[in-house]
Amino acid sequence: MKKVSLVFLMGLLGVLFGELNAQRFSLSGHVSDKRNGESLIGVGIFIKNTTTGVVSNSYGFYSLSLNQGKQNIVVSYIGYELIDTVLNFEQNITLNFELSESIKELKEVVVKAERAQENVTSTQMSVVSLSSKTMKQIPVAFGEVDVLKTLVLMPGVKSSDDGGSTLSVRGGGRDQNLIMLDEATVYNASHLGNLLSVFNNDALQNLEFFKGNMPAQYGGRLSSVIDMRMRDGNRKHYGVSGGIGTLSSRLTVEGPIVKDKGSFILSGRRAYIDLLTKAMHAIDDTSPVVPYYFFDLNLKANYNLNDRNKIFVSGYLGKDVFEMNSADDNYETRMAWGNYTGTLRWNSVLSDRTFANLTLLISNYNYSFGNTLKYGEPEKESKFDWKADLLDYSLKYDVDFYLNEKHTIRAGLVNTLHKFNPGRVIGHNDTMKYNFRIPMNRAMEHAFYLSDEFKVSPKLTVEMGLRYSLFQNMGKTDAYVLNREYITVDTMSYDKWEIFHHFQSLEPRLAFTYRTGENSSVKAGYSRTSQYVHVASNSNVGSIIDIWVGSNKNIKPQLADMYSAGFFMNALDNKLETSVEVYYKDMYNQIEFREFATPQFNEHMDEDFRFGKGRSYGIELFVKKATGDFTGWVSYTWSKTEKKTKDIQEKGWYLSPFDRTHDLSLVAMYNISPRLSVSGNFQLKSGRPFTSPALRYQYGEITYPDGNKEGGAVIPYFPGRNNDRMPVYHRLDLGLTWKGKPGRRFYSEVNVSVFDVYNRSNPMSINFRPDEDNKNITKAYEQTFLGFMPAITWNFSF
């Protein structure tokens, strides 16, 4: 791997130095929305009738190199009026573009080939870009707009449960997805027992999702990157928007700090399950009270220091809270879990061709649960509390260098301090006190990357990249020494900040696009990824008490090699996008846990880890229509994901719990009129693998005179891990939106949605237990949670 990485680096540098003397003029600036002044991401800026062009980056900045003389420049973005202008280049030009939304909306927008063919011409494959407007149209459970549930409808992406937001991407585990909000990592992205994500759509501007061959600037996870950016806020006018829904309500306030120079946005959401059930209980005291709620709070502000420098500050705070007391107040149980993130960023245009970012980040995931019991005379108390968290501090520096029309170079470095607190238990009863802690530890994770997008010819574009990562274990902590049977034989103590172990990895990335025609191309790519932090849980569907741990002498980093290729073609004057992709992924040091392990509660949790390898391969088909009254997509995936782990199943390969052979999603949205639209999605997929018993043994049974048998021990026999499948999954969701009259200061709309229209009630799990009428028979019982569920939401803005 080191030799391969060296070849990558030498080739990349050789290409760059060969172009340094090329003379060009540059056109650079920012692209924003004329209505609110917010930066627009992914806008195409091209020379008309050519393939020469760029797209605006995550902050709306662009830089394009051109020859001397007059050039016809086209600026285009779906849903916005196209700009077509002629500029005379005798020197470098700085020009900011403001785009106006199309008066006739998407149905009349004719997207010129330069921008519409981005999916054909770009070197990136296995990437999805979504706007908050698109996500808002798709019906989901409880009527809550959910970015992660939208991604489940894409090829290669699977959910581990019915309507849930836990993702498996191309066979990867649920902890192998890097989820970022304004570049800060979000470690637990779920509310309501994994049924909703923590991301409030009102605060989001857009999302980029990489499910393979991720660019060199991303790392730390094996399977995917979900990069979400919050809105900047309206720079032109003050505004208020929000919504009242079946499950929660939202409110957003935004406006200029100084008009056209800075803005802010404050957005909040709260569920009121607790308030509704209390109100229902007050009317009917037989109605149960559910003492649970969650909330999300997003804040972002930005300010232009001058034409070349801009600062941002943003943050997120979210939490789930469950607190229940018995009727006599003698027993209390409590649970809470959540995240907070913070981002401080300085954007700087160092030159007409160089854009830089300096970013400070903080990220925290925490949870706690416990109970209190009062009993006896005189009154006594038994109390138990568990608390744990993961805290990250990061410093990043990124540079984009637009060398010329052939080369776009990106480089950067990131340093992260991880502070792992796997758990501490404090409690007492009338006879004893206890204070138990799984050892805390620290780690430093460093990375440096360099990449070049090289347009070799009008038909061939190559992107080469290399990422170097280093992970260092640090004290103060106690490290356990295990023997070959995974039993602790010694303990090593290390002082605070003492580095006692490290891992490093070179991660080459390569992608190319070859245009086979005006509207078609072939793409291929390879990437190696490394992962140094992992979830210590044997649950596949997510848990509120997930413990994140770092690699160490006993827990190896996970590695993956991804190979992919695809054919991309646009049709019907670029109104229809189609693609076929195939992929193969080898995964190493894949984490499993010994049978019946509960690492969350094991002081020596390293003993529970087992390591093996995995492989995943498949084919993905995708057809999308993005313009017109009728829009939507069809995605289909055939795939297989297997694992092989010593001490788990000696016979060889077994199915991953995320394996679903067939996965079909249909999404459709139709504008019946300018004010009335309908939408729907249908999913059909193979059942999820699970482990079921084939035989049972019973010992010590008692036979009564009437022939009934009771007692003894029943021992199930399992022939292998994930040897069975749950029933085929299918579900239909529908939605309808009635919009208010446009052009008014106060605007509102009503959305009605139905989740699981024909009440399929797909099972979340299958349990085996003795039949209630005949203990000698073991039966399978399906556990379902969701079924037919209507919801209504009223949205407003002024």
PDB file of N, CA, C and O in Angstrom, residues 42 68 164 221 241 245 293 362-363 474 529 556 579 697 770:
ATOM      1  N   GLY A  42     -22.846  24.587  -5.370  1.00  0.00           N
ATOM      2  CA  GLY A  42     -22.979  23.733  -6.537  1.00  0.00           C
ATOM      3  C   GLY A  42     -23.515  24.415  -7.777  1.00  0.00           C
ATOM      4  O   GLY A  42     -24.020  23.759  -8.689  1.00  0.00           O
ATOM      5  N   GLN A  68      -7.236  34.951 -22.796  1.00  0.00           N
ATOM      6  CA  GLN A  68      -7.441  36.369 -23.062  1.00  0.00           C
ATOM      7  C   GLN A  68      -8.506  36.553 -24.132  1.00  0.00           C
ATOM      8  O   GLN A  68      -8.689  35.733 -25.023  1.00  0.00           O
ATOM      9  N   GLY A 164     -36.887   3.722  10.373  1.00  0.00           N
ATOM     10  CA  GLY A 164     -35.816   4.240  11.213  1.00  0.00           C
ATOM     11  C   GLY A 164     -34.811   5.065  10.431  1.00  0.00           C
ATOM     12  O   GLY A 164     -34.815   5.122   9.209  1.00  0.00           O
ATOM     13  N   ARG A 221     -14.131   7.308   8.453  1.00  0.00           N
ATOM     14  CA  ARG A 221     -15.187   6.312   8.399  1.00  0.00           C
ATOM     15  C   ARG A 221     -15.014   5.482   7.128  1.00  0.00           C
ATOM     16  O   ARG A 221     -14.467   5.954   6.133  1.00  0.00           O
ATOM     17  N   SER A 241     -40.517  31.879  10.334  1.00  0.00           N
ATOM     18  CA  SER A 241     -41.192  30.736   9.724  1.00  0.00           C
ATOM     19  C   SER A 241     -41.293  29.628  10.756  1.00  0.00           C
ATOM     20  O   SER A 241     -40.609  29.646  11.787  1.00  0.00           O
ATOM     21  N   GLY A 245     -47.019  20.510  13.860  1.00  0.00           N
ATOM     22  CA  GLY A 245     -47.266  19.178  13.339  1.00  0.00           C
ATOM     23  C   GLY A 245     -47.887  18.254  14.359  1.00  0.00           C
ATOM     24  O   GLY A 245     -48.175  18.636  15.498  1.00  0.00           O
ATOM     25  N   TYR A 293     -39.964  13.742  25.749  1.00  0.00           N
ATOM     26  CA  TYR A 293     -39.936  14.790  24.745  1.00  0.00           C
ATOM     27  C   TYR A 293     -38.515  14.898  24.203  1.00  0.00           C
ATOM     28  O   TYR A 293     -37.547  14.371  24.772  1.00  0.00           O
ATOM     29  N   ILE A 362     -16.109  21.718  17.941  1.00  0.00           N
ATOM     30  CA  ILE A 362     -16.342  20.950  19.150  1.00  0.00           C
ATOM     31  C   ILE A 362     -17.558  20.069  18.923  1.00  0.00           C
ATOM     32  O   ILE A 362     -18.517  20.477  18.259  1.00  0.00           O
ATOM     33  N   SER A 363     -17.484  18.842  19.418  1.00  0.00           N
ATOM     34  CA  SER A 363     -18.585  17.895  19.241  1.00  0.00           C
ATOM     35  C   SER A 363     -18.692  17.031  20.481  1.00  0.00           C
ATOM     36  O   SER A 363     -17.684  16.546  21.001  1.00  0.00           O
ATOM     37  N   MET A 474      -3.471   8.018  24.201  1.00  0.00           N
ATOM     38  CA  MET A 474      -2.849   8.857  25.211  1.00  0.00           C
ATOM     39  C   MET A 474      -3.449   8.566  26.581  1.00  0.00           C
ATOM     40  O   MET A 474      -4.599   8.144  26.713  1.00  0.00           O
ATOM     41  N   THR A 529     -10.067   3.539   2.913  1.00  0.00           N
ATOM     42  CA  THR A 529     -10.502   4.323   4.059  1.00  0.00           C
ATOM     43  C   THR A 529     -10.115   3.606   5.345  1.00  0.00           C
ATOM     44  O   THR A 529     -10.003   2.373   5.373  1.00  0.00           O
ATOM     45  N   LYS A 556      -8.303  -3.073  16.845  1.00  0.00           N
ATOM     46  CA  LYS A 556      -7.594  -2.621  15.659  1.00  0.00           C
ATOM     47  C   LYS A 556      -8.455  -1.641  14.851  1.00  0.00           C
ATOM     48  O   LYS A 556      -9.687  -1.713  14.878  1.00  0.00           O
ATOM     49  N   SER A 579     -28.276   6.109 -14.379  1.00  0.00           N
ATOM     50  CA  SER A 579     -26.948   5.590 -14.057  1.00  0.00           C
ATOM     51  C   SER A 579     -27.044   4.124 -13.669  1.00  0.00           C
ATOM     52  O   SER A 579     -28.061   3.656 -13.158  1.00  0.00           O
ATOM     53  N   TYR A 697     -33.687 -28.156  23.088  1.00  0.00           N
ATOM     54  CA  TYR A 697     -33.479 -29.263  24.008  1.00  0.00           C
ATOM     55  C   TYR A 697     -34.106 -28.889  25.356  1.00  0.00           C
ATOM     56  O   TYR A 697     -33.982 -27.752  25.807  1.00  0.00           O
ATOM     57  N   PRO A 770     -41.915 -19.912  24.386  1.00  0.00           N
ATOM     58  CA  PRO A 770     -42.903 -20.997  24.458  1.00  0.00           C
ATOM     59  C   PRO A 770     -44.313 -20.492  24.200  1.00  0.00           C
ATOM     60  O   PRO A 770     -44.674 -19.366  24.551  1.00  0.00           O
TER      61      PRO A 770
END
